[in-house]
PDB file of C-alpha atoms in Angstrom:
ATOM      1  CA  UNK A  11       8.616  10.661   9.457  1.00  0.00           C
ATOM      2  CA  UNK A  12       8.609   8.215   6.856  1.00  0.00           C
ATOM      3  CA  UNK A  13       6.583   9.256   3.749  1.00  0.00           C
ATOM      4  CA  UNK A  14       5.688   7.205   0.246  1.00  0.00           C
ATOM      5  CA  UNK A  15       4.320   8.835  -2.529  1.00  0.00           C
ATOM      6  CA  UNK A  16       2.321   6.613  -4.688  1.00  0.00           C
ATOM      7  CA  UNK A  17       1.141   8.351  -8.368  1.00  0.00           C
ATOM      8  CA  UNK A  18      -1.300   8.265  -9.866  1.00  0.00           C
ATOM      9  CA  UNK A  19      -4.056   7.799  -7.165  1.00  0.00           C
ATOM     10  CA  UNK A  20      -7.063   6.398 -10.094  1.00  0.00           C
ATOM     11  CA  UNK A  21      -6.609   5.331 -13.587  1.00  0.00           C
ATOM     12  CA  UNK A  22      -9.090   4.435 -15.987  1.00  0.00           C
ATOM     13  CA  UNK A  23      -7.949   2.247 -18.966  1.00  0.00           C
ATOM     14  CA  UNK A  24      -8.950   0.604 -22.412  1.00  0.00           C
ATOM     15  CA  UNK A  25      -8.672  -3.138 -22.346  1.00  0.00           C
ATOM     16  CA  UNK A  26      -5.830  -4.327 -23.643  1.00  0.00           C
ATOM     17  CA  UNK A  27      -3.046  -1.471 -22.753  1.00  0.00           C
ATOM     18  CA  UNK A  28      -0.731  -1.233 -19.938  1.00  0.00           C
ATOM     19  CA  UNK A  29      -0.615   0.723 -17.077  1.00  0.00           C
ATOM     20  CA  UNK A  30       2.439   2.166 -15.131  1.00  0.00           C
ATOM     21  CA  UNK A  31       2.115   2.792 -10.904  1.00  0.00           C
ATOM     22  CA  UNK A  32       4.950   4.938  -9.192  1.00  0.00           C
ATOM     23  CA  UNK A  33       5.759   4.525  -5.593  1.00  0.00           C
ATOM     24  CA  UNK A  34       8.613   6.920  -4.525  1.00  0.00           C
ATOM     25  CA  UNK A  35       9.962   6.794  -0.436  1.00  0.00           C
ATOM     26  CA  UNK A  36      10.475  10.377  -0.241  1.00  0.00           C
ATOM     27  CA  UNK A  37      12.737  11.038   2.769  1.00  0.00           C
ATOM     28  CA  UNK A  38      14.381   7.713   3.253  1.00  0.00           C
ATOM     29  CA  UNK A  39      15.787   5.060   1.202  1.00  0.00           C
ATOM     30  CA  UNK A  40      14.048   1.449   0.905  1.00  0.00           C
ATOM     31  CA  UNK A  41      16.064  -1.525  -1.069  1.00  0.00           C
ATOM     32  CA  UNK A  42      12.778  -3.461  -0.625  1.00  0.00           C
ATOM     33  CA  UNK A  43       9.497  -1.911  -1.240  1.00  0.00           C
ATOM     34  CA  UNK A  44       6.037  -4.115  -1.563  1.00  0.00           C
ATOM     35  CA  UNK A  45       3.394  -4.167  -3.482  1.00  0.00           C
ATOM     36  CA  UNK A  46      -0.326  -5.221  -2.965  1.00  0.00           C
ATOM     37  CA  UNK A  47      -3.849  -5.714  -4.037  1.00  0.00           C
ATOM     38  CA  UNK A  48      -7.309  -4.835  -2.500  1.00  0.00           C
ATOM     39  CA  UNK A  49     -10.411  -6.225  -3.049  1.00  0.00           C
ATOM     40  CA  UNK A  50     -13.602  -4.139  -2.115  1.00  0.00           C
ATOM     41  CA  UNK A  51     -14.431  -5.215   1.674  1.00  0.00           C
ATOM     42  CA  UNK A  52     -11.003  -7.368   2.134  1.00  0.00           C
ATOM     43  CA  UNK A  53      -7.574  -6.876   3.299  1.00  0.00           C
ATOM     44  CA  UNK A  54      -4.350  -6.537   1.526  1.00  0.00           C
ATOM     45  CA  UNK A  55      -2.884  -9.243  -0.153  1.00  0.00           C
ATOM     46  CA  UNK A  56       0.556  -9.290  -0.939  1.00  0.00           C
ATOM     47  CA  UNK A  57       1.523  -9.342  -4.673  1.00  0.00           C
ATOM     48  CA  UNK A  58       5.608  -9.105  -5.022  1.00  0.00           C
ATOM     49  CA  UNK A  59       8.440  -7.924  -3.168  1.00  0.00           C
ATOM     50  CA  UNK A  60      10.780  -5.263  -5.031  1.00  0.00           C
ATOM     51  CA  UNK A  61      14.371  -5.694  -4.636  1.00  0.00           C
ATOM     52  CA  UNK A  62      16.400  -2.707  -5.648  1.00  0.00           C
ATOM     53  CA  UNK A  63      18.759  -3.777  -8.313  1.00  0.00           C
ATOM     54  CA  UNK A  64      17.421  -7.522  -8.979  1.00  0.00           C
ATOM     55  CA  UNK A  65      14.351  -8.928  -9.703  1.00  0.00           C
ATOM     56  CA  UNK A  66      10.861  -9.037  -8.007  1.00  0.00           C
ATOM     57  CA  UNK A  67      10.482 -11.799  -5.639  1.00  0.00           C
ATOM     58  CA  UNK A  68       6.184 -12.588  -6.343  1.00  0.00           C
ATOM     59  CA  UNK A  69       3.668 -14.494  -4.174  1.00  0.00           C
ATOM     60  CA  UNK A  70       2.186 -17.455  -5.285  1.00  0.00           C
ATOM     61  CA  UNK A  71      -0.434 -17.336  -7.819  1.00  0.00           C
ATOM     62  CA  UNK A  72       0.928 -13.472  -9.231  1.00  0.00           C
ATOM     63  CA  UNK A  73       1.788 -13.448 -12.848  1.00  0.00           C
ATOM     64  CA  UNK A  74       5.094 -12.001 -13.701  1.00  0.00           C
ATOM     65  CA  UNK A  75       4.573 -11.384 -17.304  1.00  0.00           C
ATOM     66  CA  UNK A  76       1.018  -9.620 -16.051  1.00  0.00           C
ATOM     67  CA  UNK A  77       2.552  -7.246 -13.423  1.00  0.00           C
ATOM     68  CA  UNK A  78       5.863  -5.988 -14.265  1.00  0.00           C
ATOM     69  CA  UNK A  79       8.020  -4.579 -11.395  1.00  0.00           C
ATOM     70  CA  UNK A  80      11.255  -2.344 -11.563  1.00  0.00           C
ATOM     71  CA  UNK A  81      12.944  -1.547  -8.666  1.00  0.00           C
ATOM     72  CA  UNK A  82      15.849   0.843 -10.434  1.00  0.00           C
ATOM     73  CA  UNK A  83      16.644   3.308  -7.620  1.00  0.00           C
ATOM     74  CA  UNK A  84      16.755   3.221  -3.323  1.00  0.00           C
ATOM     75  CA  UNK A  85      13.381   5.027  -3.566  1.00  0.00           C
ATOM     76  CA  UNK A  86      11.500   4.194  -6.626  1.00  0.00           C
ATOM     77  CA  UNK A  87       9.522   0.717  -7.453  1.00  0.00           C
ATOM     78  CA  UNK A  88       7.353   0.949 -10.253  1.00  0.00           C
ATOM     79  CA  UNK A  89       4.508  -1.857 -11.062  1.00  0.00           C
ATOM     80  CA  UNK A  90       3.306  -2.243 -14.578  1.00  0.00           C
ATOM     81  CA  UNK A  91       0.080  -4.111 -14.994  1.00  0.00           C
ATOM     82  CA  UNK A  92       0.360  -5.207 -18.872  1.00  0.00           C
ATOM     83  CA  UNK A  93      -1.913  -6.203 -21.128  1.00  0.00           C
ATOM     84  CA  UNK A  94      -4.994  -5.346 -18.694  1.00  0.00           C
ATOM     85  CA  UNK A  95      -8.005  -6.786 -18.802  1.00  0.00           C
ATOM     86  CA  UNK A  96     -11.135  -5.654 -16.665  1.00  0.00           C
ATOM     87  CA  UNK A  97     -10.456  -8.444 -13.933  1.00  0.00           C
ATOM     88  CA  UNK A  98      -7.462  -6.616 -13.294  1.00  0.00           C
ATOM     89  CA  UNK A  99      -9.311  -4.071 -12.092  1.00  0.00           C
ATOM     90  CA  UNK A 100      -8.377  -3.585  -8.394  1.00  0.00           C
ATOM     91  CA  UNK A 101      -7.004  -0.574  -5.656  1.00  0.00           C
ATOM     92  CA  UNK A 102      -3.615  -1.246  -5.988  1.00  0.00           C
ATOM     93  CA  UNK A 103      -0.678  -0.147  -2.980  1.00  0.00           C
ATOM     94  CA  UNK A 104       2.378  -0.485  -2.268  1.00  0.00           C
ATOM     95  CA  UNK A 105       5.166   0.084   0.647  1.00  0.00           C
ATOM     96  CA  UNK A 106       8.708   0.442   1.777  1.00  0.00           C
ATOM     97  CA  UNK A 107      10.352   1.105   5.145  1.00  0.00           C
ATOM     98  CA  UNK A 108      13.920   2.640   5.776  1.00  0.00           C
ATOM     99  CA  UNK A 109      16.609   1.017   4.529  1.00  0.00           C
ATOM    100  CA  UNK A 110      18.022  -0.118   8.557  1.00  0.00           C
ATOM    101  CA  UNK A 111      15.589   0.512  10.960  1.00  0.00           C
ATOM    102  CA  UNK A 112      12.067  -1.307   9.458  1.00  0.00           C
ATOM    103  CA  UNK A 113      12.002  -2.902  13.205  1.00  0.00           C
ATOM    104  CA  UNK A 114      11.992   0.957  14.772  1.00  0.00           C
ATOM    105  CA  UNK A 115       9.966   2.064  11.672  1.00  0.00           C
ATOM    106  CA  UNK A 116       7.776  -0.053  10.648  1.00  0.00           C
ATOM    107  CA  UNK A 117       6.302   0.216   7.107  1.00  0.00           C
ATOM    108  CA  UNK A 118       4.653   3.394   5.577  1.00  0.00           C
ATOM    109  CA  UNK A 119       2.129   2.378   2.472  1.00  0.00           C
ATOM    110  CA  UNK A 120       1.581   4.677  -0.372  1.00  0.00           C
ATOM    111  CA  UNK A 121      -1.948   6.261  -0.705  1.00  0.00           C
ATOM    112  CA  UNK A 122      -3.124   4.086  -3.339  1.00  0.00           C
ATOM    113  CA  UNK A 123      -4.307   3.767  -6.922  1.00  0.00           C
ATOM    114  CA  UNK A 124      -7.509   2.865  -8.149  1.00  0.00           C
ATOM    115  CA  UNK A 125      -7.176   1.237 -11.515  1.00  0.00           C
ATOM    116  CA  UNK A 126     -10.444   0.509 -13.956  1.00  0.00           C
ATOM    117  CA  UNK A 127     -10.004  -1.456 -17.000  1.00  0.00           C
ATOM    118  CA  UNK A 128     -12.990  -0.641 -19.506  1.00  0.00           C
TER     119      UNK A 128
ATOM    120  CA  UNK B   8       2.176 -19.863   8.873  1.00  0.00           C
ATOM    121  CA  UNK B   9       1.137 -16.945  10.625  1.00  0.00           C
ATOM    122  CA  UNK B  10      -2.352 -15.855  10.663  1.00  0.00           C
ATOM    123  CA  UNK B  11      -3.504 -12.768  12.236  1.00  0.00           C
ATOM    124  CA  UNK B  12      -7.344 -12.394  13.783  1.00  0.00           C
ATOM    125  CA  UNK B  13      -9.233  -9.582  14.367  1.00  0.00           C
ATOM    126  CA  UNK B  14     -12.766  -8.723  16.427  1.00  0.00           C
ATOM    127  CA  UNK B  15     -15.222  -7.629  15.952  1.00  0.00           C
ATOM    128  CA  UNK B  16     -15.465  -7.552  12.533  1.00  0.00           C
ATOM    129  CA  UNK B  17     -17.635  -4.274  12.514  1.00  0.00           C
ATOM    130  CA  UNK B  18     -18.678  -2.073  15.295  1.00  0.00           C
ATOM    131  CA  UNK B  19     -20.675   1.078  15.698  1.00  0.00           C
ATOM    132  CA  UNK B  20     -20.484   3.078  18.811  1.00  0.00           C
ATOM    133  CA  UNK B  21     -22.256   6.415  19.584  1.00  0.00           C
ATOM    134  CA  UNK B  22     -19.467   9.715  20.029  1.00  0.00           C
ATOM    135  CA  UNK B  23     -17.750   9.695  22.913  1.00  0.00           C
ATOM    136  CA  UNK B  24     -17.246   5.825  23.856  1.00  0.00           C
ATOM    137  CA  UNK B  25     -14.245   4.230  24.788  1.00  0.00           C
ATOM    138  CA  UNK B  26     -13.957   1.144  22.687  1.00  0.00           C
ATOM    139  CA  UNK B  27     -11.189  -1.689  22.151  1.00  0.00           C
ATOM    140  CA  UNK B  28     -10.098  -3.415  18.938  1.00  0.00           C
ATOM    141  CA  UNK B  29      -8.280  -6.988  19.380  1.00  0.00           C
ATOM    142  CA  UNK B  30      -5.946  -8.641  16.882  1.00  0.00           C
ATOM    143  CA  UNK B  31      -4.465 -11.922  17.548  1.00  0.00           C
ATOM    144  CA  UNK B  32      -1.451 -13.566  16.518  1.00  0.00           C
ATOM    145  CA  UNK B  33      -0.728 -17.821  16.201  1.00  0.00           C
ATOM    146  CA  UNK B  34       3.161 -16.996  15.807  1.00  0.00           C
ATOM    147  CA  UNK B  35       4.522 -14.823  18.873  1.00  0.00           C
ATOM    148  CA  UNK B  36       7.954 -14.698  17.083  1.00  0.00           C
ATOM    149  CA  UNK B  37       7.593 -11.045  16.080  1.00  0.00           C
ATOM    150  CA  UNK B  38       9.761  -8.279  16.815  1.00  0.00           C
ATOM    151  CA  UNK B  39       6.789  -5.547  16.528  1.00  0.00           C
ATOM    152  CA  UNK B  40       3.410  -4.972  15.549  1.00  0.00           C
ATOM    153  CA  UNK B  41       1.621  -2.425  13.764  1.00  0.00           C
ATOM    154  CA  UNK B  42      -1.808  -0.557  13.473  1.00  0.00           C
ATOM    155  CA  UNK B  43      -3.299   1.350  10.731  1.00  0.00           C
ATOM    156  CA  UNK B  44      -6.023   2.690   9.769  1.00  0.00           C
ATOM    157  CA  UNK B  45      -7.778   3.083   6.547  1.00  0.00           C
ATOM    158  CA  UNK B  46     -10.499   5.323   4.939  1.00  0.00           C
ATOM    159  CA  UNK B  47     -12.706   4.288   2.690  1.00  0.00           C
ATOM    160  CA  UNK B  48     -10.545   4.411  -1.074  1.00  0.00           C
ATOM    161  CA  UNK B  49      -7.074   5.394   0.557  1.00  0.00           C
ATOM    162  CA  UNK B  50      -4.053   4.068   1.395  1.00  0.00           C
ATOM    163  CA  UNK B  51      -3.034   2.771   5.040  1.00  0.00           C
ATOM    164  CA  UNK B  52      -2.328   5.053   7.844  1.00  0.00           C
ATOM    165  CA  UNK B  53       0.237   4.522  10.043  1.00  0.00           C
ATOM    166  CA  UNK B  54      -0.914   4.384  13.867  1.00  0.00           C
ATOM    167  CA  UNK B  55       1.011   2.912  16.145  1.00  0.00           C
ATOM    168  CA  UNK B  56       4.106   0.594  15.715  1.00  0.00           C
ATOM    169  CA  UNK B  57       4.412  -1.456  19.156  1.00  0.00           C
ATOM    170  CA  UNK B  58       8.089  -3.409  19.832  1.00  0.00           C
ATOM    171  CA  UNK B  59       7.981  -6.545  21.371  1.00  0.00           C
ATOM    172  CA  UNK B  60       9.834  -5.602  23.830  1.00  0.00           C
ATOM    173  CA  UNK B  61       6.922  -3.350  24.917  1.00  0.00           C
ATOM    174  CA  UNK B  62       3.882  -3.808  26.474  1.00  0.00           C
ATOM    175  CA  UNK B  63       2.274  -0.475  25.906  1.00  0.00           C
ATOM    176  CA  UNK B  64       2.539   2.816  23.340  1.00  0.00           C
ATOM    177  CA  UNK B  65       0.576   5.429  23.156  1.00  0.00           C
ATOM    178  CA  UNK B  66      -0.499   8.368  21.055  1.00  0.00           C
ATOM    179  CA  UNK B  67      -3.124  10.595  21.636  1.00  0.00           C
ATOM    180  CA  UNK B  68      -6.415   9.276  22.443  1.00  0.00           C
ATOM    181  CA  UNK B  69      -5.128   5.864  21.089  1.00  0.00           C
ATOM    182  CA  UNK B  70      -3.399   3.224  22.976  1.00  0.00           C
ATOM    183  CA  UNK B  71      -1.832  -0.039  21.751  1.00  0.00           C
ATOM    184  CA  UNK B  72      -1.036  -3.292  24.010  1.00  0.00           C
ATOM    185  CA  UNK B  73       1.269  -6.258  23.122  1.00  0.00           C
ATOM    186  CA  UNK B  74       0.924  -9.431  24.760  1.00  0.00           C
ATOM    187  CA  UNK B  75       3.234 -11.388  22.559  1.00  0.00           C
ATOM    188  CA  UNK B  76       3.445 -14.875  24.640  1.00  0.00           C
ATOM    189  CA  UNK B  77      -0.655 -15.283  24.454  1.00  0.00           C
ATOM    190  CA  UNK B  78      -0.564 -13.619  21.369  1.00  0.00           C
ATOM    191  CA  UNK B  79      -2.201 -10.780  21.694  1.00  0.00           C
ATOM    192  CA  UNK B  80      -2.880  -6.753  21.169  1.00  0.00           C
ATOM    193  CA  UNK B  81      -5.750  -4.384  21.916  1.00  0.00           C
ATOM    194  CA  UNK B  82      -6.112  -0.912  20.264  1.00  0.00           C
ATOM    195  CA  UNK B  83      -7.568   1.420  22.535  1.00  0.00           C
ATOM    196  CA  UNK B  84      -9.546   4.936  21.294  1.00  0.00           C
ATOM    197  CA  UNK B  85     -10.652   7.033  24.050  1.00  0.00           C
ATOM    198  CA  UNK B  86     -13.659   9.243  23.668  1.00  0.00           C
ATOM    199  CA  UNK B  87     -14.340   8.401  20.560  1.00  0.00           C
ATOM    200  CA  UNK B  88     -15.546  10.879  17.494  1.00  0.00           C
ATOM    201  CA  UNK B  89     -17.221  10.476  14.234  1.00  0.00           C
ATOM    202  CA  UNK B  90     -13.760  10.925  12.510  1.00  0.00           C
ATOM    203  CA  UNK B  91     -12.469   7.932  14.194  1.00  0.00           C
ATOM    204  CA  UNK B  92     -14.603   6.431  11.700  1.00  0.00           C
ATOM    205  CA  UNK B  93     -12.626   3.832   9.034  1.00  0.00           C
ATOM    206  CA  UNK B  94     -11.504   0.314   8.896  1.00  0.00           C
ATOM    207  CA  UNK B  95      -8.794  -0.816  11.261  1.00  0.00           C
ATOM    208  CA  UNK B  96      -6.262  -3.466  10.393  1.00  0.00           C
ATOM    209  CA  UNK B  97      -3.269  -4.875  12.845  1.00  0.00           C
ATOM    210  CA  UNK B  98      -0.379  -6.533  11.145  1.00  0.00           C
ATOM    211  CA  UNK B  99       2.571  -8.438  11.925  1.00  0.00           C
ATOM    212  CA  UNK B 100       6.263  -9.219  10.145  1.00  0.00           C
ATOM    213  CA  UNK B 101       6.859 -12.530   8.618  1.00  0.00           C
ATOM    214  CA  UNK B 102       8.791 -14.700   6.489  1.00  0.00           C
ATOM    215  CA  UNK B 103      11.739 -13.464   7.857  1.00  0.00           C
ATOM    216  CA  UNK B 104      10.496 -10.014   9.162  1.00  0.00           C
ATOM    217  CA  UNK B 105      10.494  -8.578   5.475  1.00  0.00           C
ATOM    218  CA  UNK B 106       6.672  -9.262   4.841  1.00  0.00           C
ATOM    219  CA  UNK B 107       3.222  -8.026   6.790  1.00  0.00           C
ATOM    220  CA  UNK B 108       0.926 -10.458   7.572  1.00  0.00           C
ATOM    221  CA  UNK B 109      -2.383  -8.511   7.366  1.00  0.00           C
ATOM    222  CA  UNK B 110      -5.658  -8.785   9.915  1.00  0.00           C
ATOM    223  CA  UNK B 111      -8.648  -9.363   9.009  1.00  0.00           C
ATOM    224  CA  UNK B 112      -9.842  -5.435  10.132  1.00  0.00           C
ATOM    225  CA  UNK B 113     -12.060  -4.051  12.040  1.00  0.00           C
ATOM    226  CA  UNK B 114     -14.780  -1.568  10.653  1.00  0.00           C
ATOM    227  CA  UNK B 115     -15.596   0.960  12.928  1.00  0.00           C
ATOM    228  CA  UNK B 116     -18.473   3.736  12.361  1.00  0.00           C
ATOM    229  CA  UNK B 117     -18.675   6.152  15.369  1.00  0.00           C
ATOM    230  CA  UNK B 118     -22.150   7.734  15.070  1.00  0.00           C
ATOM    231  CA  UNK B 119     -23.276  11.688  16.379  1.00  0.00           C
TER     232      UNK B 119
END
């Protein structure tokens, strides 16, 4: 089956510095891959869209300059949240699905990363 | 713009109940649905993807229906154990079938 490895699962972090997510489809190969936030006791919310090869398509309301994506191969999207301040402070996932067959497939979501800005 | 509703918000069910999620749908133009489940502090879990061109899929002691013209599925967990235990979110594709439109989830706590 489909399986996305997300790295590193927590990160704490001084104010002020950036912090680099990984999130690798491991046995397929995704030209889109998505990335979202989680508030404690509510669903996901939908941050940006990675493109492989172009730029990040974001959702209303996300910063660009604030999360910086890179989508440089068919199965790795990283997001860097720059500049962090504690409100950024969130559990942070992301997803992909095959390259073809998302409608037989589905999406598969990374296992997460906790990030705390201090 | 689709929004996707589910009930109960919480529930907590002694071991060994049968017990139904819902999720609702406004827009039935979907090609598939999916449920996941998540534990507290992880990722999402992959449960069952339903097509729309099905009514029913199954796996294990869990059972998805897909009702797309009243928009409508159920989740379905037979005998039901403490490990069942986590939050339970439905989701649909949108915006041209390249984005999931979340639930709201269900928490479910199955007690010894």
């Amino acid at each position: 089956g489909a399986v996305v490895s997300q790295h590193p699962s927590w990160v704490i972090c001084k104010s002020g510095t950036s912090v680099k997510i990984e999130c690798r489809s491991l046995d397929f190969q995704a030209t889109t891959m998505f990335w979202y936030r989680q508030f404690p006791k509510q669903s996901l919310m939908l941050m940006a869209t990675s493109n492989e090869g172009s730029k990040a398509t974001y959702e209303q309301g996300v910063e660009k300059d604030k999360f910086l994506i890179n989508h440089a191969s068919l199965t790795l999207s990283t997001l860097t949240v720059t500049s962090a301040h504690p409100e950024d402070s969130s559990f942070y996932i992301c997803s992909a699905t095959p390259l073809r067959d998302r409608v037989n497939y589905g999406y598969t979501f990374g296992s997460g990363t906790r990030l705390t800005v201090v | 713009k689709q929004e996707v509703t589910q009930i109960p918000a919480a529930l907590s069910v002694p071991e060994g109940e049968n017990l139904v999620l819902n999720c609702s749908f406004t827009d039935s133009a979907i090609y598939n649905l999916q449920w996941f489940r998540q534990d507290p502090g992880k990722g999402l879990t992959s449960l069952l993807l339903i097509q729309s061109s099905q009514r029913e899929q199954t796996s294990g002691r869990l059972n998805a229906s897909l009702d797309k013209s009243s928009g409508r599925s159920t989740l379905y967990i037979a005998a039901s154990q403490p490990g069942d235990s986590a939050t339970y979110l439905c989701a649909v594709p949108t915006g041209g079938g390249n984005k999931l439109t979340f639930g709201t989830g269900t928490q479910l706590k199955v007690e010894l």
